[in-house]
């Protein structure tokens, strides 16, 4: 199993070209990244510029002059697409051999790679709206180079008209009575043919040979299309990538027919790009851009799961999945629509469309509006929130411009967030048939103002269709008995003999004092505020008592990176700060440490505490979200529980939890070792979660 992190190297030149279309048309928010502001300042063919944005832009211009070139005028868009389309049919975007080799050889090196994580979206930018440049946007250049425009809908064989009962999203009562979207009544006439798919070629679709037929349990068959923005091992920046990888594989074992639909980013490693098969292409219009866009479908089949990559180099040539909102809003509007159009094109109509996070949140909205009368319109939709913090918020004209969604969805009950902004996730939540999030506790928490990220009222209103299903970990990828990264492999029966050998090897690797008797605490995390690192920083001096070692692995905010480097320098031989993204090293830290620290401010599910338990650790966690659902507090009287927990977000309570862990480790090793074995035996696999998702699908499709 590939474990390589699919980071991308910079492809500046390509980036400039590829994102120019987005930059030019998309207006900006004032507090958006410097890059965005610069781009907009030059590029956006705006009629009126909001004052705030005006202030920001000049300052930025100096900082990032290069970006100005990236956003040259609108007229360039169409030709760009033209160039791109043919190239897209080939398997691989240019990627230097050196870069590929580097990615492949990352295994043991203390990789200095920049994590893709860094590119986390910047949604929370401040408002400041500019006018949508609709009129001035690219002059409709019809570039469909095609012989005959045969819209897919016609081509698709008649699909029984399954009634789409719940088309109209429930509107929050308090908000807009008169605005009730009543999608059914909405004249979607002009929207219906929105997907003008014009086959680019008449190349017959080549059927993949079925690869792997697992034994099927006795559960009805369902077909599911997963739609999301990342998936291990192709591209991953966080937990979403893990879920998109592991859940479909488990569902296949539960009698599901699964297709995963992803963007074909330039950063997908060559080893996968070269195995993709061309499945066809068509032209699709998009929003109010007045032009059509190439949509290629590249397919890769692995372990019974079919991966369909939406190919359009204009949007996805740039390596990283997340750039900035100026680019991301258009590319994920395009992606959401193209994913549904591709299902129609492939004539593969799923029972369920399961979409993930804001990047795919428009899918349920499209499904009940523009695609309502097309074959895929019969599918039910599930939207999973992996992290509510990211919502895809931008000004209404821009989202209307790129999505082409009808007016009735821009209401307070659906996409509209306030007078100025639209919120893609909010719209998806309103239109989805079911909403899930990745733990039961997080499902409750997000309905409160403290964790609701501004959507708590909306979520409370839709709580009837909301439920929490906790994630699992992939036992093939995370198995201490076979893990090739470890110094010594071990299992449930010999963990007590061999775990300490991994501790010694880890201490040697990191230049720490080699002493198996030390209490080793690991911290493997993005270094961001969400992860409770301010609490950790506050108590490190009290934790470092001479018998305790701390190992940090992560990248993120510079302030935390620097603080941890400082501690490494201060507590030589006892503190190690690995400021890097290194999956292989992460495996060795899980195996070599006694406890993992996860004191998050909020944690939708959290995978690291599950991995830690599976590797025989006793995690120290804050009782929030999935941490609360998966780690039972240790009871020093009975020896029960899985780890050490604290409730309020408070440094003193964290220190107390760490001290309780130390006490148990140093004074009650018998109980400690029992918990080690119990944790390794605990079922944290995907299988359990997959059954819950399957039940949900069956609940939605009773026939
Ligand atoms: P989030 O998705 O919020 O980042 P999760 O706990 O759900 O947090 O998932 C984090 C995953 O990323 C875990 O598998 C963890 O091991 C891995 N990870 C985090 N930081 C690093 C790093 N610097 N190097 C290697 N793996 C990392």
XYZ file of C-alpha atoms and ligand atoms in Angstrom:
730
model
C 0.000 0.000 0.000
C 1.326 3.263 -0.931
C 1.931 5.521 1.948
C 3.483 8.338 0.191
C 2.297 11.765 0.837
C 1.081 13.221 -2.390
C 2.457 16.604 -2.034
C 3.049 18.568 -5.097
C 5.977 20.604 -6.032
C 5.438 24.099 -7.189
C 4.369 24.526 -10.702
C 4.296 28.210 -10.794
C 4.085 28.699 -14.439
C 1.295 26.345 -14.895
C -0.422 27.769 -11.904
C -0.502 31.178 -13.396
C -2.036 29.992 -16.570
C -4.441 27.628 -15.085
C -5.882 29.907 -12.528
C -6.159 32.958 -14.623
C -9.745 32.363 -15.545
C -10.773 32.064 -11.989
C -8.840 35.072 -10.877
C -10.107 37.365 -13.441
C -13.741 36.758 -12.946
C -13.925 36.133 -9.322
C -14.317 39.095 -7.114
C -12.619 39.099 -3.825
C -13.032 39.406 -0.127
C -11.021 42.015 1.531
C -9.154 39.937 4.015
C -8.344 37.351 1.448
C -4.779 36.322 1.037
C -2.337 38.733 -0.439
C -2.253 36.750 -3.572
C -5.939 36.951 -4.022
C -6.054 40.621 -3.519
C -3.315 41.250 -5.999
C -4.899 39.068 -8.559
C -8.209 40.725 -8.239
C -6.889 44.153 -8.313
C -5.524 43.657 -11.714
C -7.700 41.013 -13.025
C -11.238 41.349 -11.981
C -13.188 43.139 -14.575
C -15.148 44.699 -11.863
C -17.580 47.431 -12.227
C -17.537 48.672 -8.704
C -14.950 47.698 -6.284
C -15.846 47.527 -2.663
C -13.889 50.070 -0.715
C -12.263 47.590 1.569
C -10.932 45.576 -1.258
C -9.516 48.690 -2.775
C -7.542 49.373 0.307
C -6.121 45.960 0.427
C -5.123 45.527 -3.097
C -2.428 48.166 -3.501
C -0.552 46.999 -0.482
C -0.512 43.578 -1.854
C 0.573 44.590 -5.248
C 4.001 45.302 -3.967
C 4.231 42.120 -2.048
C 3.300 39.740 -4.750
C 3.974 41.339 -8.037
C 4.239 38.032 -9.757
C 0.632 37.306 -9.294
C -0.366 40.190 -11.398
C 0.754 38.315 -14.417
C -1.282 35.400 -13.372
C -4.472 37.237 -13.861
C -4.401 38.834 -17.193
C -7.569 39.701 -18.804
C -10.596 37.714 -19.374
C -10.090 37.274 -23.049
C -7.398 34.785 -22.517
C -9.640 32.293 -20.876
C -11.151 30.680 -23.841
C -7.976 30.003 -25.748
C -6.464 28.596 -22.627
C -9.171 26.034 -22.452
C -8.631 25.208 -26.036
C -5.030 24.442 -25.506
C -5.798 22.409 -22.544
C -8.476 20.151 -23.820
C -6.456 18.012 -26.160
C -3.629 17.698 -23.774
C -5.990 16.553 -21.155
C -6.712 13.436 -23.040
C -3.232 12.240 -22.560
C -2.538 10.551 -19.374
C -0.193 12.763 -17.571
C 0.427 16.364 -16.998
C 4.025 17.290 -17.181
C 5.833 16.396 -14.043
C 9.535 16.224 -13.784
C 11.069 12.854 -13.260
C 13.102 14.255 -10.462
C 10.011 15.388 -8.660
C 8.439 12.032 -9.073
C 11.467 10.221 -7.840
C 11.602 12.436 -4.863
C 8.033 11.682 -3.967
C 8.700 8.002 -4.349
C 11.807 7.967 -2.238
C 10.407 9.879 0.642
C 10.114 6.794 2.752
C 12.917 7.072 5.200
C 14.286 10.460 4.530
C 13.548 13.095 7.118
C 11.366 14.589 4.488
C 11.481 18.307 4.314
C 8.473 18.299 2.086
C 5.997 21.026 2.483
C 2.759 19.395 3.422
C -0.216 19.921 1.294
C -1.894 20.787 4.559
C -0.363 24.167 4.326
C -2.658 24.991 1.542
C -5.672 24.867 3.754
C -8.402 26.994 2.368
C -8.762 30.480 3.589
C -12.480 30.603 3.688
C -12.733 32.714 6.736
C -11.644 35.746 4.928
C -13.449 38.896 5.775
C -16.278 40.040 3.651
C -15.943 42.764 1.144
C -17.741 42.167 -1.939
C -17.122 43.084 -5.403
C -19.517 43.061 -8.167
C -19.747 39.858 -10.106
C -18.238 40.528 -13.440
C -20.834 38.727 -15.293
C -21.331 40.939 -18.242
C -17.721 41.483 -18.799
C -16.720 37.969 -18.313
C -15.317 35.963 -21.101
C -17.098 36.599 -24.291
C -18.914 33.437 -24.943
C -16.479 31.600 -27.030
C -18.033 28.481 -28.275
C -15.174 26.224 -28.576
C -16.872 22.927 -28.663
C -14.778 21.591 -31.440
C -17.225 18.911 -31.888
C -19.062 17.282 -34.675
C -22.410 16.829 -33.128
C -23.809 18.051 -29.916
C -25.529 15.097 -28.493
C -26.625 16.009 -25.040
C -26.120 13.241 -22.649
C -29.569 13.295 -21.289
C -30.880 12.160 -24.584
C -28.278 9.523 -24.991
C -28.947 7.987 -21.657
C -31.445 5.218 -21.719
C -34.745 5.999 -20.180
C -34.429 5.841 -16.495
C -37.525 5.223 -14.509
C -38.764 8.418 -13.136
C -38.122 8.006 -9.558
C -39.923 10.766 -7.807
C -37.676 13.265 -6.194
C -39.856 13.881 -3.268
C -37.862 16.186 -1.139
C -36.678 18.538 -3.690
C -37.437 21.694 -1.840
C -35.035 22.305 0.943
C -36.556 22.957 4.243
C -36.367 26.595 4.920
C -35.615 27.852 8.337
C -38.898 29.007 9.589
C -37.675 32.095 11.295
C -35.797 33.283 8.375
C -37.673 33.532 5.184
C -41.171 32.439 4.902
C -41.866 34.107 1.666
C -38.586 32.986 0.334
C -39.458 29.328 0.660
C -37.523 27.980 -2.197
C -40.137 25.574 -3.430
C -37.806 24.095 -5.875
C -40.512 22.059 -7.414
C -42.295 25.139 -8.605
C -39.222 26.839 -9.630
C -39.054 27.189 -13.311
C -35.927 25.311 -13.925
C -36.721 25.084 -17.591
C -33.725 26.877 -18.742
C -31.661 25.075 -16.235
C -32.556 21.626 -17.318
C -30.360 21.365 -20.348
C -27.551 22.983 -18.458
C -25.265 20.143 -19.056
C -24.647 20.415 -22.667
C -22.406 17.533 -22.925
C -20.960 17.255 -26.290
C -18.879 14.197 -26.650
C -15.517 15.319 -27.751
C -14.778 12.024 -29.345
C -16.753 9.059 -30.169
C -14.253 6.721 -28.725
C -16.132 3.828 -27.264
C -16.003 3.562 -23.543
C -13.711 0.735 -22.640
C -14.988 -1.456 -19.873
C -12.561 -2.212 -17.103
C -12.181 -5.795 -16.213
C -13.543 -6.368 -12.742
C -10.659 -6.675 -10.399
C -11.639 -8.100 -7.124
C -14.857 -9.675 -6.011
C -14.948 -9.876 -2.238
C -17.331 -12.191 -0.468
C -20.629 -10.400 -0.096
C -22.518 -10.353 3.161
C -26.234 -10.711 3.130
C -27.188 -7.111 2.578
C -28.950 -5.541 -0.393
C -26.810 -4.104 -3.142
C -26.603 -0.352 -3.523
C -24.600 1.876 -5.814
C -22.876 4.915 -4.383
C -20.964 7.769 -5.997
C -18.473 9.370 -3.635
C -17.740 12.943 -4.621
C -14.974 14.823 -2.845
C -11.859 16.873 -3.286
C -9.164 14.505 -2.025
C -8.445 10.846 -1.586
C -5.430 8.922 -0.420
C -3.154 7.845 -2.102
C -3.739 10.275 -4.948
C -3.943 13.457 -2.944
C -4.434 13.980 0.760
C -4.262 16.909 3.114
C -6.124 15.492 6.107
C -8.762 13.156 7.449
C -11.021 13.639 4.419
C -8.411 11.954 2.225
C -8.363 8.954 4.540
C -12.135 8.621 4.582
C -12.420 8.888 0.810
C -9.900 6.087 0.542
C -10.992 3.683 3.252
C -14.772 3.943 3.321
C -15.394 3.031 -0.337
C -13.144 -0.015 0.026
C -15.135 -1.175 3.030
C -18.440 -0.480 1.328
C -17.419 -2.672 -1.580
C -17.168 -5.504 0.929
C -20.705 -4.684 2.059
C -22.235 -5.257 -1.353
C -21.932 -1.713 -2.631
C -20.964 -0.666 -6.087
C -18.783 2.381 -5.502
C -17.331 5.033 -7.749
C -15.161 7.770 -6.311
C -15.168 11.002 -8.270
C -12.218 13.316 -7.793
C -10.560 16.202 -9.553
C -7.582 15.166 -11.588
C -5.028 17.449 -9.956
C -1.643 17.932 -11.502
C -0.038 16.758 -8.259
C -1.376 13.213 -8.442
C 1.724 11.039 -8.593
C 2.769 9.740 -11.951
C 2.452 6.117 -10.846
C -1.333 6.627 -10.720
C -1.618 9.028 -13.620
C -0.052 6.523 -15.946
C -2.530 3.836 -14.963
C -5.590 5.971 -15.647
C -7.708 5.037 -18.631
C -9.489 7.571 -20.766
C -13.254 7.007 -20.463
C -14.543 9.829 -22.576
C -15.026 13.575 -22.602
C -17.678 16.154 -23.239
C -18.193 19.871 -23.155
C -20.175 21.414 -20.325
C -21.395 24.926 -19.811
C -20.770 26.539 -16.484
C -22.767 29.207 -14.724
C -22.957 32.507 -16.449
C -19.553 32.274 -18.023
C -21.127 31.979 -21.431
C -18.712 29.320 -22.591
C -18.270 25.600 -22.424
C -15.591 23.685 -20.594
C -13.855 20.451 -21.372
C -14.701 17.614 -18.978
C -12.531 14.552 -19.397
C -13.040 11.358 -17.434
C -9.946 9.350 -16.548
C -10.517 6.092 -14.763
C -8.500 3.951 -12.423
C -9.763 0.805 -10.744
C -8.303 -0.580 -7.559
C -9.608 -3.199 -5.136
C -13.087 -3.103 -6.577
C -13.414 0.665 -6.314
C -13.632 2.700 -9.504
C -11.956 6.104 -9.349
C -13.108 8.599 -11.950
C -10.979 11.700 -12.222
C -12.543 14.818 -13.652
C -10.023 16.215 -16.020
C -9.796 19.862 -16.893
C -6.372 21.343 -16.851
C -7.648 24.865 -16.767
C -9.005 24.244 -13.280
C -6.889 21.430 -11.913
C -3.490 21.665 -13.476
C -2.175 23.504 -10.447
C -0.751 20.957 -8.059
C -2.410 21.528 -4.732
C -6.038 20.801 -4.060
C -6.614 24.050 -2.202
C -5.230 27.345 -3.345
C -7.278 30.285 -2.233
C -10.928 31.051 -2.487
C -10.611 33.127 -5.609
C -9.558 30.002 -7.451
C -11.339 27.451 -5.339
C -14.877 28.759 -5.726
C -14.877 28.398 -9.531
C -12.987 25.119 -9.560
C -15.323 23.423 -7.078
C -18.450 24.805 -8.749
C -17.075 23.281 -11.910
C -16.159 20.049 -10.160
C -19.544 19.574 -8.492
C -21.424 20.083 -11.700
C -18.989 18.080 -13.794
C -19.199 15.147 -11.374
C -22.957 14.845 -11.872
C -22.666 15.430 -15.594
C -20.042 12.686 -15.729
C -22.402 10.223 -14.063
C -24.984 10.991 -16.720
C -22.358 10.743 -19.410
C -21.164 7.368 -18.149
C -24.770 6.320 -17.822
C -23.975 5.106 -14.328
C -26.796 6.337 -12.153
C -26.111 5.669 -8.482
C -28.704 5.083 -5.785
C -26.795 7.458 -3.526
C -24.580 10.411 -4.186
C -22.366 10.814 -1.141
C -20.569 14.152 -1.108
C -17.975 15.496 1.272
C -17.328 18.932 2.722
C -17.930 22.289 1.100
C -16.002 21.458 -2.043
C -18.748 19.027 -3.070
C -21.594 20.678 -1.179
C -23.213 22.095 -4.294
C -23.828 18.573 -5.552
C -27.112 18.119 -3.612
C -28.199 21.565 -4.764
C -27.471 20.791 -8.415
C -29.162 17.439 -8.019
C -32.462 19.049 -7.052
C -32.331 21.928 -9.504
C -30.374 21.819 -12.715
C -30.059 18.020 -12.780
C -33.480 17.314 -11.381
C -34.907 16.025 -14.625
C -31.771 14.292 -15.829
C -31.108 10.604 -15.077
C -28.894 11.286 -12.060
C -31.709 13.351 -10.555
C -33.213 10.157 -9.130
C -30.286 9.632 -6.755
C -30.544 10.417 -3.049
C -27.861 12.567 -1.525
C -25.793 12.371 1.627
C -23.487 15.200 2.651
C -20.747 14.535 5.184
C -19.167 17.327 7.200
C -15.560 16.514 8.002
C -14.726 19.930 9.350
C -17.352 22.609 9.705
C -14.766 25.347 9.857
C -14.413 25.352 6.090
C -17.625 26.319 4.331
C -16.890 27.895 0.967
C -18.263 31.346 1.658
C -18.079 34.025 -0.988
C -20.144 36.872 -2.266
C -23.454 35.975 -3.846
C -22.798 37.354 -7.334
C -19.638 35.336 -7.679
C -21.177 32.068 -6.588
C -24.208 32.716 -8.743
C -21.902 33.501 -11.659
C -19.866 30.325 -11.407
C -22.548 27.905 -10.282
C -25.348 29.042 -12.555
C -27.804 27.964 -9.876
C -31.293 29.444 -10.071
C -32.281 32.378 -7.906
C -34.478 30.406 -5.574
C -31.517 28.657 -3.983
C -30.027 31.967 -2.903
C -32.351 32.319 0.053
C -31.685 32.359 3.766
C -32.996 28.828 3.967
C -30.388 27.581 1.564
C -27.251 29.227 0.162
C -27.593 32.765 1.358
C -25.616 33.494 4.493
C -26.207 37.193 4.899
C -26.937 40.214 2.788
C -23.694 39.815 0.872
C -22.519 36.260 1.032
C -23.472 32.821 -0.105
C -22.300 29.727 1.701
C -21.867 26.595 -0.372
C -21.895 24.220 2.585
C -25.040 25.814 3.958
C -26.791 25.251 0.645
C -25.683 21.643 0.545
C -26.965 21.028 4.068
C -30.366 22.396 3.098
C -30.729 20.255 -0.016
C -29.073 16.996 1.067
C -31.383 14.126 1.975
C -29.144 13.215 4.906
C -26.290 14.965 6.672
C -23.606 13.092 8.509
C -20.592 14.151 10.425
C -17.718 12.122 11.738
C -18.684 11.520 15.337
C -21.789 11.545 17.430
C -20.457 14.170 19.843
C -19.411 16.493 17.018
C -22.912 16.114 15.536
C -24.275 17.489 18.819
C -21.575 20.113 19.263
C -22.040 21.737 15.873
C -25.605 22.566 16.813
C -24.295 24.905 19.501
C -23.000 28.446 18.963
C -19.623 27.463 20.410
C -18.871 24.880 17.734
C -21.407 25.758 15.071
C -19.154 28.095 13.091
C -22.152 30.297 12.431
C -24.274 27.416 11.104
C -25.600 26.144 14.413
C -29.136 27.463 13.851
C -29.187 26.026 10.343
C -27.976 22.684 11.677
C -30.479 22.683 14.507
C -33.190 23.235 11.951
C -31.937 20.273 9.943
C -31.075 18.131 12.957
C -33.692 15.580 11.956
C -31.540 14.449 9.084
C -28.196 14.851 10.861
C -26.279 11.998 12.462
C -22.754 11.201 13.588
C -20.804 8.189 12.369
C -17.326 7.886 13.759
C -14.420 7.232 11.397
C -12.173 4.219 11.546
C -8.617 3.521 10.512
C -7.397 1.376 7.708
C -6.002 -1.830 9.180
C -3.888 -2.533 6.115
C -2.163 0.779 6.398
C -1.976 0.853 10.178
C -0.890 -2.542 11.379
C 2.050 -2.777 13.799
C 2.454 -6.451 12.952
C 3.290 -5.755 9.325
C 4.192 -2.070 9.273
C 7.364 -1.788 7.182
C 8.307 1.536 8.796
C 8.869 0.055 12.244
C 12.143 -1.111 13.742
C 10.404 -4.170 15.184
C 6.951 -5.436 14.328
C 4.634 -6.525 17.080
C 1.086 -7.682 17.653
C -1.347 -8.028 20.485
C 0.460 -11.010 21.934
C 4.004 -9.656 21.917
C 3.456 -5.930 22.280
C 4.934 -5.915 25.770
C 8.096 -7.582 24.514
C 8.637 -5.398 21.465
C 7.103 -1.985 21.888
C 10.030 -0.804 23.988
C 12.427 -1.787 21.206
C 10.622 0.640 18.959
C 10.961 3.248 21.665
C 14.729 2.787 21.772
C 14.970 2.903 17.980
C 12.916 6.080 17.915
C 15.074 7.720 20.578
C 18.142 6.799 18.551
C 16.615 8.143 15.324
C 15.744 11.478 16.916
C 18.872 11.915 18.999
C 17.102 11.579 22.354
C 18.437 9.866 25.464
C 18.090 6.165 24.852
C 16.257 4.823 27.831
C 13.246 2.543 27.578
C 12.213 3.590 31.075
C 11.439 7.154 30.059
C 7.810 8.118 29.529
C 7.560 9.161 25.872
C 4.739 11.446 24.757
C 4.131 11.939 21.026
C 2.271 14.754 19.299
C 1.519 14.230 15.605
C -0.585 16.996 14.230
C -1.096 19.957 12.021
C 0.327 22.800 14.054
C -2.745 25.000 14.121
C -4.928 26.585 16.753
C -7.530 23.860 16.386
C -5.152 21.330 17.861
C -4.798 22.901 21.311
C -1.146 23.749 20.933
C -1.398 26.893 23.019
C -2.236 24.640 25.945
C 0.737 22.418 25.182
C 3.080 25.369 24.944
C 1.932 26.674 28.259
C 2.815 23.533 30.193
C 5.908 22.060 28.536
C 8.267 23.291 31.298
C 6.172 21.469 33.905
C 6.021 18.317 31.801
C 9.784 18.092 31.328
C 10.688 16.464 34.628
C 13.712 14.447 33.549
C 11.749 11.236 33.168
C 9.562 12.386 30.329
C 10.404 12.887 26.687
C 8.234 14.752 24.195
C 8.291 14.250 20.417
C 6.437 16.656 18.148
C 5.846 15.883 14.463
C 4.001 18.480 12.456
C 3.979 21.579 10.356
C 1.745 24.587 10.360
C 1.705 27.960 12.057
C 5.154 29.427 12.316
C 4.590 30.520 15.856
C 4.172 26.896 16.966
C 6.968 25.599 14.796
C 9.321 28.107 16.387
C 8.163 27.418 19.910
C 8.728 23.710 19.526
C 12.164 24.320 18.022
C 12.905 26.461 21.056
C 11.923 23.669 23.428
C 14.051 21.201 21.489
C 16.979 23.480 22.037
C 16.169 24.012 25.690
C 15.561 20.366 26.614
C 18.286 18.709 24.615
C 17.985 14.944 24.494
C 14.494 15.058 25.970
C 12.448 17.063 23.470
C 12.368 16.521 19.727
C 10.679 18.893 17.288
C 10.286 17.342 13.840
C 8.861 20.214 11.842
C 7.974 18.215 8.765
C 5.332 16.027 7.217
C 6.682 12.505 7.240
C 4.265 9.605 7.210
C 6.882 6.980 7.799
C 8.199 8.774 10.846
C 4.647 9.182 12.091
C 4.330 5.397 12.099
C 7.490 5.067 14.168
C 6.333 7.672 16.662
C 3.025 5.870 17.151
C 4.937 2.649 17.782
C 7.671 4.138 19.944
C 5.738 6.446 22.249
C 3.694 5.561 25.307
C 1.053 8.262 24.947
C -0.162 10.586 22.243
C -1.267 14.095 23.056
C -4.471 15.302 21.362
C -5.734 18.295 23.367
C -7.803 19.763 20.532
C -10.013 22.797 20.868
C -12.450 20.897 18.654
C -12.004 17.602 16.853
C -14.675 16.342 14.469
C -13.356 12.786 14.748
C -9.589 12.576 14.941
C -7.675 9.648 13.571
C -4.458 9.956 15.496
C -5.923 8.798 18.822
C -7.344 5.727 17.064
C -3.992 4.922 15.497
C -2.256 5.451 18.811
C -4.529 2.972 20.581
C -4.097 0.477 17.779
C -0.332 0.748 18.210
C -0.578 0.153 21.958
C -0.577 3.730 23.232
C -2.764 5.386 25.861
C -3.796 8.719 24.355
C -4.200 11.909 26.377
C -7.136 13.767 24.864
C -9.606 16.523 25.454
C -13.214 15.368 25.720
C -14.517 16.867 22.532
C -15.959 15.519 19.263
C -14.648 12.155 18.209
C -12.037 12.154 20.967
C -14.811 11.913 23.497
C -16.555 9.155 21.552
C -13.483 6.986 21.142
C -11.364 7.373 24.287
C -12.888 6.189 27.518
C -11.222 7.767 30.576
C -8.836 5.528 32.482
C -10.135 4.488 35.889
C -7.290 3.941 38.311
C -9.467 1.891 40.637
C -10.655 -0.665 38.138
C -7.945 -0.273 35.510
C -10.680 0.261 32.896
C -10.672 2.803 30.079
C -8.393 3.608 27.157
C -6.601 6.831 27.962
C -6.503 10.070 29.942
C -9.020 12.789 29.333
C -9.884 16.308 30.441
C -12.956 18.340 29.644
C -12.593 22.131 29.748
C -10.136 23.795 27.386
C -7.656 24.656 30.080
C -3.889 24.212 30.343
C -4.090 23.217 34.011
C -6.485 20.399 33.204
C -4.244 19.195 30.409
C -1.298 19.126 32.787
C -3.379 17.218 35.279
C -4.251 14.607 32.644
C -0.581 14.232 31.710
C 0.329 13.815 35.362
C -2.302 11.139 35.783
C -0.809 9.328 32.800
C 2.670 9.571 34.301
C 1.460 8.289 37.634
C -0.179 5.284 36.037
C 2.873 4.605 33.893
C 5.430 4.846 36.672
C 3.459 3.423 39.575
C 0.931 1.028 38.130
C 2.610 -0.615 35.191
C 0.517 -3.730 35.545
C -2.672 -1.840 34.812
C -0.923 0.215 32.166
C 0.127 -2.887 30.277
C -3.370 -4.251 30.486
C -4.703 -1.107 28.864
C -2.026 -1.327 26.167
C -3.331 -4.729 25.188
C -6.954 -3.736 25.491
C -6.381 -0.751 23.226
C -4.684 -2.855 20.592
C -7.639 -5.191 20.690
C -10.239 -2.427 20.419
C -12.131 -2.382 17.143
C -11.286 0.934 15.515
C -11.586 -0.427 11.990
C -13.632 1.000 9.174
C -15.834 -2.030 9.105
C -18.092 -0.821 11.892
C -18.479 2.628 10.404
C -19.078 1.228 6.939
C -22.021 -0.782 8.243
C -23.550 2.378 9.676
C -23.178 4.168 6.354
C -24.679 1.184 4.584
C -27.655 1.279 6.952
C -28.076 4.942 6.165
C -28.062 4.259 2.429
C -30.631 1.514 2.875
C -32.790 3.796 4.971
C -32.794 6.305 2.116
C -33.497 3.783 -0.568
C -36.164 1.440 0.665
C -37.465 -0.555 -2.221
P -6.852 16.384 10.848
O -7.586 15.684 9.740
O -7.654 17.434 11.549
O -5.506 16.869 10.452
P -6.816 13.767 12.040
O -6.408 13.285 13.383
O -8.206 13.418 11.594
O -6.571 15.312 12.000
O -5.842 13.161 10.933
C -4.498 13.487 10.958
C -3.749 12.441 10.170
O -2.604 13.067 9.612
C -3.234 11.313 11.043
O -3.191 10.142 10.265
C -1.818 11.747 11.387
O -0.961 10.653 11.640
C -1.421 12.451 10.121
N -0.445 13.519 10.313
C -0.652 14.738 10.868
N 0.489 15.464 10.846
C 1.416 14.679 10.274
C 2.800 14.866 9.953
N 3.438 16.007 10.214
N 3.470 13.861 9.363
C 2.832 12.702 9.078
N 1.541 12.475 9.345
C 0.831 13.448 9.926
